[in-house]
Amino acid sequence: MDREKLVEVRDLRISATNDDGDIIPIVKGVSFNIHKGEVVALIGESGSGKTTISLASLAYTKPGLHFAGGELLIGGEDMLQAEPLRTRDIRGSKVAYLAQSAAATFNPAITIGEQVTESAVLHGILTQEQANKRAVELYRALELPDPDRIGIRYPHQVSGGQLQRLMAAMALCGKPDLMVLDEPTTALDVTTQIEVLKAFKKVIHEEDSAAIYVTHDLAVVAQIADYIVVLYGGEVMEQGTSDQIINNPTHAYTQRLMAAVRPKPQAGLGTAVGAEHEREIPAIKVRDMTAGYGGIVNGEPKVPILRDINVEVKNGHVVGVIGESGCGKSTLARVMAGLLPQARGSIKLDDEELEGDLRDRRLEQLQKIQFVFQMADTALNPKQVIGDIIGRPLEFYHGLKGKKKHAKVVEILEMVELPAEFASRYPMELSGGQKQRINMARSLAANPEVMLCDEVTSALDSIVGANVIKLLTALRDKTGVSFVFISHDLSTVASFADEIVVLYAGRVVEQGPTDEVLTPPYHPYTRLLISSVPELRIGWLEDTMKKREMAVGIAKNVEITSIGCPFFSRCPMGIEGTCEKQNPPVRELKMGHQIACHRTIEELEEVEIEVQRALHEDEHAADQGEEGTLH
Amino acid sequence: MMMQMVMRRIAIGFATLIVVSIIVFVMTSILPGDVAQIILGQSATPETLAALRKQLGMDQPGYIRYFQWLGNMASGDLGISKAGGATIESLIAGRLGNTMVMAGLVAAISIPISIALGLWAAMHPGTWLDRFVTFGTLSTISVPEFFIATILVLILAVELHWLPSTAYLTGEENPLELLRALAMPLITLVIVVSAQMIRMTRAGILNVMSSPYIEMAILKGVPRRRIILRHAFFNAIGPIVNVIALNLAYLVSGVVIVETIFAYPGLAKLMIDGVQTRDLPLVQACAMIFCGTYVVLILLADIASILSNPRLRNPK
């Protein structure tokens, strides 16, 4: 790399001061360089200091932190020594920031256009008119819809993926030397992630801007970074070019990170159910269920979400529910829990009809179905100690009190692999992963038959998330409890679910045993989801974008339709005149595997053969090409 | 969607007024003693009492009297003061004017000052100025208004002789004299209502300041002043207008103590007089005016917060 050096980080040290006045080092002497036009990835799990380092390049520390030493030079100027007034000039003009959640970082009360151009105009880099013009150019480069008019809209009027790209426009508008991207795709669906990654890569290249890319996801890094810095506990474990780190990692920690990368969803990853928990009658059986929001008129919800759902949860099984956001995954769990009464259809628990409204259900029925919410932070009462949080269901459902209750609390803490002392602690004192364990322990305390887990690992980083999954599997084996595991992450679901239900726009498009769902033939939507999971391979993004399903399926929103196959608008093999007008037939394959599609199984299989052939030809061509250059 | 919400708020406001009118009517009806008794005095014979009650329409069943009263009130006929014989409109007209002048002046002074001080305190949290404002407003909220009024009289009227200690109006003052006469109750009320509005503005802004989009604005290099005025203020408007509305309603109906201390002929004082003379039609009319003011102001505040929400103003 003989390009000009833009950023030099030398022995950077950042510390925190805790409530007792003790100083705790967070970043312990980190050094690396960034050249012009280069994307450097900072990678590590939570607590590695990666966000703290990236914010230092904006001369910013989160409240409670302070710079303790070293220097961070941008174009020769030390960010750590910048005066308060100078920092204001630096931020937004020299260095721009892109946050993890665009939905939270856009001001809801100000138009998109004003927010995108604000920084460039305030810093006097562009006039308002020039900035508006540049913004429209950026919208176009980022492939946003209606680039001339999207600026007059408010943040709530565009989709999450669009907002994430608009944030890139906001960062780039003032032509910064350096962009800081903090986990910009972590909270997105895999399909949206591809779309955003592609747009980022294109625009970074076109603008020839340098970037710091912060993430814990090596597969994403492989697509976008030129250089990788691996961090752990505030120290650099290893650094080098993407090619070096991805193909020849030397440090043990990097290898551990590689192992935690989501495997390509495929057959044979799930675990078998212990025979002692098998029973004839399924724990939960949902038949022809339709549900939605806004009240029910003539047996139809005003805002329909789920339509004609048929799902079974067998005893001791893990049922993974997948689909993009807006497909009705959480709604399904809410209907099962009785939080949202269905408009039509029936729900049975142990072959007994359940009332739609949880207020009409019996105590023992409530006890048998427990909900685990996504955000442990908001689900746990911050003013109660863990012992009270877990003790409440013990008292409510099982009438335990005093010593007996305490003994049971300790037993349950043990089950979620936490020490007994935790009973007297407050949620605030726990880490994110520990809080999620408490969140599950509370449900477990009711001694349920089915636990409904709504995106319980989505907010955790990959290593912590993997441990939670391990715990779920262990609990299932030990207690025989069934899980409905909702996630937008197909790899996680594939790694431990016994059955998979693929939801699209409120309908089950495919379901069956994990190994069957994940081997061809696929429903076209399942195929899109599988191909969207990033692989730990440089060049994967470009290869994937060439695929047929990507051309049709990416960058489109989930739309709920009342008739026909809702996936039609994104399907590469839709039959015009049929798919959008008639509901697809449910085709039965072996072992209860079902695909709802107008195409026959033979047609779906044929596509698979074609794809395999094309893949082989490509490899063949590539081999020959290499040979050609050798000779 | 927004129009729908606004219409619903208006309908709810209207329903509240009806409910309030029923409560006012029932409550005043069950008070012991009636106007006939008061007019004729203790020595009246049962026959003359009955005759007068009949003449006043008081022998009718309650619900008929309620609808008559409601119909009259809706057409602007508030009835005749049973104690004095004058029409209630004429009694109220002058007093309502006085109350409105006072409330209008207080609002015109206190709202801009409160919002400015609240914003200023929020812009410099933790500074001596912010602490001074926080301490000052907390003290005025915790001290009863008659105490503030008394202290002001002691300082400004008794010791310094700058201002008159009463605000009694003869109706012949020139504007300067009027202002001088009103100064004492005006200052008292501005202090009383500003404290809450300042605190709510400051708290509302600081609450929004911890949002991720404010951190984003900081990282975009936006000056703190602009962050507060452009990024935070519009997201904090809902609670601020609600406190303003409550304080304005208080200025119309709740200022009786201040009016009494300064002998200011306002509407609240008229109502107290009405209670003392068992002048039920007068009490009912005043109560309805006060409740109506509350309902209208809260309604306006609700509509303002709906309008300030871009999600409702610009549907998807």
mmCIF file of N, CA and C in Angstrom, chain A residues 418-466:
data_model
loop_
_atom_site.group_PDB
_atom_site.id
_atom_site.type_symbol
_atom_site.label_atom_id
_atom_site.label_comp_id
_atom_site.label_asym_id
_atom_site.label_seq_id
_atom_site.Cartn_x
_atom_site.Cartn_y
_atom_site.Cartn_z
ATOM 1 N N LEU A 418 -25.717 -19.601 36.105
ATOM 2 C CA LEU A 418 -25.291 -18.398 36.820
ATOM 3 C C LEU A 418 -25.160 -18.748 38.294
ATOM 4 N N PRO A 419 -24.213 -18.092 39.016
ATOM 5 C CA PRO A 419 -24.006 -18.418 40.427
ATOM 6 C C PRO A 419 -25.167 -17.952 41.305
ATOM 7 N N ALA A 420 -25.328 -18.591 42.456
ATOM 8 C CA ALA A 420 -26.440 -18.319 43.371
ATOM 9 C C ALA A 420 -26.404 -16.890 43.906
ATOM 10 N N GLU A 421 -25.189 -16.281 44.013
ATOM 11 C CA GLU A 421 -25.102 -14.914 44.554
ATOM 12 C C GLU A 421 -25.897 -13.918 43.722
ATOM 13 N N PHE A 422 -26.148 -14.261 42.450
ATOM 14 C CA PHE A 422 -26.846 -13.322 41.570
ATOM 15 C C PHE A 422 -28.233 -12.974 42.080
ATOM 16 N N ALA A 423 -28.790 -13.824 42.974
ATOM 17 C CA ALA A 423 -30.143 -13.596 43.467
ATOM 18 C C ALA A 423 -30.276 -12.239 44.126
ATOM 19 N N SER A 424 -29.197 -11.726 44.711
ATOM 20 C CA SER A 424 -29.306 -10.457 45.423
ATOM 21 C C SER A 424 -28.821 -9.271 44.586
ATOM 22 N N ARG A 425 -28.537 -9.514 43.298
ATOM 23 C CA ARG A 425 -28.069 -8.404 42.470
ATOM 24 C C ARG A 425 -29.208 -7.780 41.671
ATOM 25 N N TYR A 426 -28.950 -6.557 41.187
ATOM 26 C CA TYR A 426 -29.917 -5.867 40.325
ATOM 27 C C TYR A 426 -29.544 -6.081 38.857
ATOM 28 N N PRO A 427 -30.541 -6.038 37.956
ATOM 29 C CA PRO A 427 -30.253 -6.256 36.533
ATOM 30 C C PRO A 427 -29.117 -5.357 36.016
ATOM 31 N N MET A 428 -29.044 -4.115 36.543
ATOM 32 C CA MET A 428 -28.054 -3.164 36.050
ATOM 33 C C MET A 428 -26.625 -3.679 36.207
ATOM 34 N N GLU A 429 -26.415 -4.545 37.218
ATOM 35 C CA GLU A 429 -25.050 -4.987 37.509
ATOM 36 C C GLU A 429 -24.605 -6.120 36.591
ATOM 37 N N LEU A 430 -25.504 -6.565 35.689
ATOM 38 C CA LEU A 430 -25.195 -7.732 34.865
ATOM 39 C C LEU A 430 -24.828 -7.334 33.434
ATOM 40 N N SER A 431 -24.111 -8.211 32.740
ATOM 41 C CA SER A 431 -23.792 -7.965 31.341
ATOM 42 C C SER A 431 -24.994 -8.327 30.473
ATOM 43 N N GLY A 432 -24.935 -7.939 29.179
ATOM 44 C CA GLY A 432 -26.056 -8.189 28.274
ATOM 45 C C GLY A 432 -26.424 -9.665 28.197
ATOM 46 N N GLY A 433 -25.407 -10.534 28.105
ATOM 47 C CA GLY A 433 -25.662 -11.966 28.002
ATOM 48 C C GLY A 433 -26.267 -12.520 29.282
ATOM 49 N N GLN A 434 -25.768 -12.032 30.418
ATOM 50 C CA GLN A 434 -26.301 -12.494 31.705
ATOM 51 C C GLN A 434 -27.745 -12.067 31.883
ATOM 52 N N LYS A 435 -28.055 -10.822 31.464
ATOM 53 C CA LYS A 435 -29.427 -10.339 31.576
ATOM 54 C C LYS A 435 -30.359 -11.216 30.746
ATOM 55 N N GLN A 436 -29.904 -11.604 29.558
ATOM 56 C CA GLN A 436 -30.749 -12.437 28.705
ATOM 57 C C GLN A 436 -30.983 -13.799 29.368
ATOM 58 N N ARG A 437 -29.971 -14.314 30.094
ATOM 59 C CA ARG A 437 -30.157 -15.574 30.827
ATOM 60 C C ARG A 437 -31.196 -15.419 31.925
ATOM 61 N N ILE A 438 -31.163 -14.289 32.626
ATOM 62 C CA ILE A 438 -32.163 -14.033 33.677
ATOM 63 C C ILE A 438 -33.549 -13.948 33.048
ATOM 64 N N ASN A 439 -33.607 -13.285 31.896
ATOM 65 C CA ASN A 439 -34.860 -13.141 31.168
ATOM 66 C C ASN A 439 -35.463 -14.519 30.872
ATOM 67 N N MET A 440 -34.593 -15.466 30.495
ATOM 68 C CA MET A 440 -35.072 -16.817 30.212
ATOM 69 C C MET A 440 -35.371 -17.565 31.503
ATOM 70 N N ALA A 441 -34.557 -17.294 32.537
ATOM 71 C CA ALA A 441 -34.768 -17.969 33.820
ATOM 72 C C ALA A 441 -36.137 -17.639 34.382
ATOM 73 N N ARG A 442 -36.584 -16.411 34.182
ATOM 74 C CA ARG A 442 -37.887 -16.026 34.699
ATOM 75 C C ARG A 442 -39.000 -16.864 34.056
ATOM 76 N N SER A 443 -38.897 -17.042 32.720
ATOM 77 C CA SER A 443 -39.893 -17.868 32.046
ATOM 78 C C SER A 443 -39.802 -19.307 32.522
ATOM 79 N N LEU A 444 -38.555 -19.756 32.696
ATOM 80 C CA LEU A 444 -38.308 -21.130 33.093
ATOM 81 C C LEU A 444 -38.894 -21.420 34.469
ATOM 82 N N ALA A 445 -38.898 -20.402 35.328
ATOM 83 C CA ALA A 445 -39.376 -20.564 36.698
ATOM 84 C C ALA A 445 -40.849 -20.978 36.730
ATOM 85 N N ALA A 446 -41.599 -20.623 35.701
ATOM 86 C CA ALA A 446 -43.009 -21.008 35.654
ATOM 87 C C ALA A 446 -43.155 -22.495 35.356
ATOM 88 N N ASN A 447 -42.069 -23.149 35.007
ATOM 89 C CA ASN A 447 -42.059 -24.549 34.590
ATOM 90 C C ASN A 447 -42.988 -24.770 33.389
ATOM 91 N N PRO A 448 -42.707 -24.071 32.285
ATOM 92 C CA PRO A 448 -43.623 -24.095 31.140
ATOM 93 C C PRO A 448 -43.441 -25.335 30.276
ATOM 94 N N GLU A 449 -44.414 -25.531 29.385
ATOM 95 C CA GLU A 449 -44.298 -26.583 28.393
ATOM 96 C C GLU A 449 -43.694 -26.017 27.111
ATOM 97 N N VAL A 450 -44.035 -24.737 26.840
ATOM 98 C CA VAL A 450 -43.539 -24.079 25.630
ATOM 99 C C VAL A 450 -42.981 -22.718 26.008
ATOM 100 N N MET A 451 -41.780 -22.408 25.512
ATOM 101 C CA MET A 451 -41.242 -21.068 25.696
ATOM 102 C C MET A 451 -41.176 -20.374 24.344
ATOM 103 N N LEU A 452 -41.784 -19.175 24.268
ATOM 104 C CA LEU A 452 -41.785 -18.413 23.036
ATOM 105 C C LEU A 452 -40.637 -17.397 23.115
ATOM 106 N N CYS A 453 -39.589 -17.603 22.311
ATOM 107 C CA CYS A 453 -38.413 -16.738 22.383
ATOM 108 C C CYS A 453 -38.395 -15.810 21.175
ATOM 109 N N ASP A 454 -38.611 -14.512 21.423
ATOM 110 C CA ASP A 454 -38.706 -13.552 20.333
ATOM 111 C C ASP A 454 -37.364 -12.844 20.133
ATOM 112 N N GLU A 455 -36.602 -13.249 19.143
ATOM 113 C CA GLU A 455 -35.311 -12.617 18.800
ATOM 114 C C GLU A 455 -34.411 -12.474 20.025
ATOM 115 N N VAL A 456 -34.291 -13.535 20.830
ATOM 116 C CA VAL A 456 -33.559 -13.392 22.097
ATOM 117 C C VAL A 456 -32.047 -13.252 21.903
ATOM 118 N N THR A 457 -31.528 -13.621 20.748
ATOM 119 C CA THR A 457 -30.079 -13.481 20.562
ATOM 120 C C THR A 457 -29.728 -12.335 19.633
ATOM 121 N N SER A 458 -30.740 -11.637 19.097
ATOM 122 C CA SER A 458 -30.468 -10.634 18.071
ATOM 123 C C SER A 458 -29.645 -9.454 18.573
ATOM 124 N N ALA A 459 -29.827 -9.091 19.849
ATOM 125 C CA ALA A 459 -29.112 -7.921 20.351
ATOM 126 C C ALA A 459 -27.749 -8.298 20.936
ATOM 127 N N LEU A 460 -27.404 -9.588 20.903
ATOM 128 C CA LEU A 460 -26.142 -10.040 21.504
ATOM 129 C C LEU A 460 -25.107 -10.251 20.406
ATOM 130 N N ASP A 461 -23.820 -10.105 20.739
ATOM 131 C CA ASP A 461 -22.844 -10.370 19.686
ATOM 132 C C ASP A 461 -22.639 -11.872 19.528
ATOM 133 N N SER A 462 -21.929 -12.274 18.466
ATOM 134 C CA SER A 462 -22.018 -13.665 18.031
ATOM 135 C C SER A 462 -21.563 -14.675 19.085
ATOM 136 N N ILE A 463 -20.495 -14.355 19.834
ATOM 137 C CA ILE A 463 -19.988 -15.334 20.793
ATOM 138 C C ILE A 463 -20.964 -15.497 21.961
ATOM 139 N N VAL A 464 -21.467 -14.360 22.485
ATOM 140 C CA VAL A 464 -22.434 -14.405 23.583
ATOM 141 C C VAL A 464 -23.720 -15.091 23.105
ATOM 142 N N GLY A 465 -24.144 -14.733 21.875
ATOM 143 C CA GLY A 465 -25.349 -15.326 21.297
ATOM 144 C C GLY A 465 -25.219 -16.839 21.184
ATOM 145 N N ALA A 466 -24.045 -17.292 20.741
ATOM 146 C CA ALA A 466 -23.822 -18.735 20.577
ATOM 147 C C ALA A 466 -23.942 -19.450 21.920
#
